[in-house]
Amino acid sequence: MSNEWWRGGIFYQIYPRSFFDSNGDGIGDLYGITTKLEHIASLGVDAIWISPFYKSPMIDFGYDVSDYRDVDPIFGVNEDFDALLRKAHNLGLKIIVDMVLSHTSDKHPWFVESRTGNTNAKADWYIWADPKPDGTPPNNWQSIFGGPSWTFDTRRGQYYMHNFFKEQPDLNYHNPAVQDAILEECRFWFERGVDGFRLDTANFYFHDKELRDNPPKTDGIAGATQLDFIEPYAMQRHVYDKTRPENIEFIKRLRALSNEYEGTMLLGEIGDDNGTEISALYSSGDDKLHTTYSFSLMHGRRTELTASLIRSAIEDHLAQQGNCWPSWAFSNHDVVRSASRFNTKNTTPDLAKLILAILCSLRGTAFIYQGEELGLPEAEIPFERLQDPWGKYLWPEWQGRDGCRTPMPWHSDKKHAGFSAAKETWLPVPDEHQGLAADLQEHYGDSTLNFTRALLKWRKNYPALKSGDIAFHDFGDNALLGFSRTTESEKIFCLFNLSDAEKTVSLPVKMKKNITLQGKQTGPIDHEQITLPAFGFCHISFTD
Ligand code: BGC
């Protein structure tokens, strides 16, 4: 396999707490993942991204790391990871792990030492600042999860900065010793054999040394946190608390490290209002990130699936990023599941399949989130069972991120859908997921699970879908998405009906052959028109 195995490849994202519980404590673990790797391999994906499994007080469920080199006992031991990696590699699957480098947990020994005073060896490893004369925080920076991004520490008599929860203090990357230490933590996992990293909040590493106030945002609020209601974080332009010029230099150091380990890759999560522009900066040339992870297709809690949504995301990317390689996802552990987000009525398997078909037809690397292959809808969590502190804070306006983090349903007739033998699981398995369990879907030829397998197998026959150029066609109908994917030797037109009604479409290209895998079109196929059912799609090869 080439060193660029990730380019145009398909990743599967695992949220380990909710994948499979092998020891009956109600929480998924690494051995659980290992026992289910055949399921992932059967989908035909190329690689897996595993969300954090390092030692953590779990305030942000692993995105608050207290020891980068140790697996948290909830998830197992380091040797469990080695076994997982070995088996994945034997099955032909690459593994990238999530590195949360912008902040640590407040229980990390570095922070524990840092907060003892301003003369210890780690005193300058985090972002400390004196209060203003009136005791208020040093500046106007806001935390993504609500409230100021400054918390006063009584021991040290100073504020420390955190972009997320107060238990996630931000590291001070202006200190070269911090950079060196973090690179060594990364090296540890490269040495263990991982195929790369998903870099959490990769544009958040540096802050403005002068701690200048962020200016107010005057041009709308969308974008900063994927939410679609007003919160203070979205009211600022994040000029000084993230995406600082120095950040790129550290990304280059990470890339130099990755270059020491042949065939490894860096996927950077970029979160900002102008994420596309920043992604271009961060992934241009061959000395920074290999690819960036875009939120463009994941905004909002309920949105309409329209041609312009997809088209503008991809065309913005092309306009600003040229040859940089994008990564796309419709779902992950932070956003409302796409099967519910895009559908104001009932969730249907046809919509779930359509979303997967679009994702795997776009130019870029695609990320399927666990459960998307089963077409799982977002779960409703009763307030008493909420886990995500962000959800508790925003409830009832929003339930937070728990609705996309519920356990995977494996067996329809078992307790907790076969996810765990525990009395109670960390998040409940919703009743409606029980009927979508993997074992049931195995038996239906047209289930979302079998569709996913067929889609990915079929896609492998068409290199243009993996690496071809992309060009959109305007049908003058926002419910019709059409684009071509072309290489020198292959031309494929991809056509999707985003509405819940049948549509007859005049083809903008001359059909050579209908190569769609699903045979989703209804009515006679001729060379000019095609009729697609609700949420139907087709791929055709064409000539100029
Ligand atoms: C992760 C979130 C996490 C945050 C802070 C994000 O981008 O995906 O789950 O809460 O970073 O680490």
XYZ file of N, CA, C and O in Angstrom, residues 27 49 154-155 192 243-244 315 363 442 467 482:
48
model
N -19.208 0.102 30.309
C -18.455 1.050 29.464
C -17.619 0.245 28.458
O -16.988 -0.757 28.840
N -10.193 5.526 13.226
C -9.782 6.567 14.195
C -10.447 6.203 15.505
O -11.659 6.056 15.556
N -6.912 29.329 43.677
C -6.609 29.988 44.959
C -5.194 29.688 45.442
O -4.549 30.539 46.049
N -4.691 28.476 45.129
C -3.343 28.145 45.587
C -2.310 29.096 44.994
O -1.443 29.618 45.646
N 4.931 2.740 19.190
C 4.042 1.583 19.431
C 3.419 1.093 18.136
O 2.757 0.052 18.108
N -5.684 29.824 16.655
C -5.228 30.058 15.279
C -4.162 31.158 15.199
O -4.182 32.012 14.314
N -3.252 31.145 16.136
C -2.169 32.132 16.136
C -1.101 31.714 15.116
O -0.953 30.519 14.820
N -17.044 23.425 -2.880
C -16.509 24.488 -3.750
C -15.693 25.511 -2.957
O -14.685 26.003 -3.444
N -15.051 14.225 -3.274
C -13.583 14.240 -3.385
C -13.003 14.497 -2.008
O -13.191 15.566 -1.430
N -27.797 -7.954 9.555
C -27.051 -8.983 8.812
C -27.969 -9.739 7.860
O -27.577 -10.125 6.767
N -10.064 9.362 -6.259
C -9.069 10.422 -6.448
C -9.414 11.428 -7.532
O -8.675 12.382 -7.755
N -25.779 16.994 -8.019
C -25.112 16.272 -9.092
C -23.699 16.782 -9.284
O -23.453 17.987 -9.256
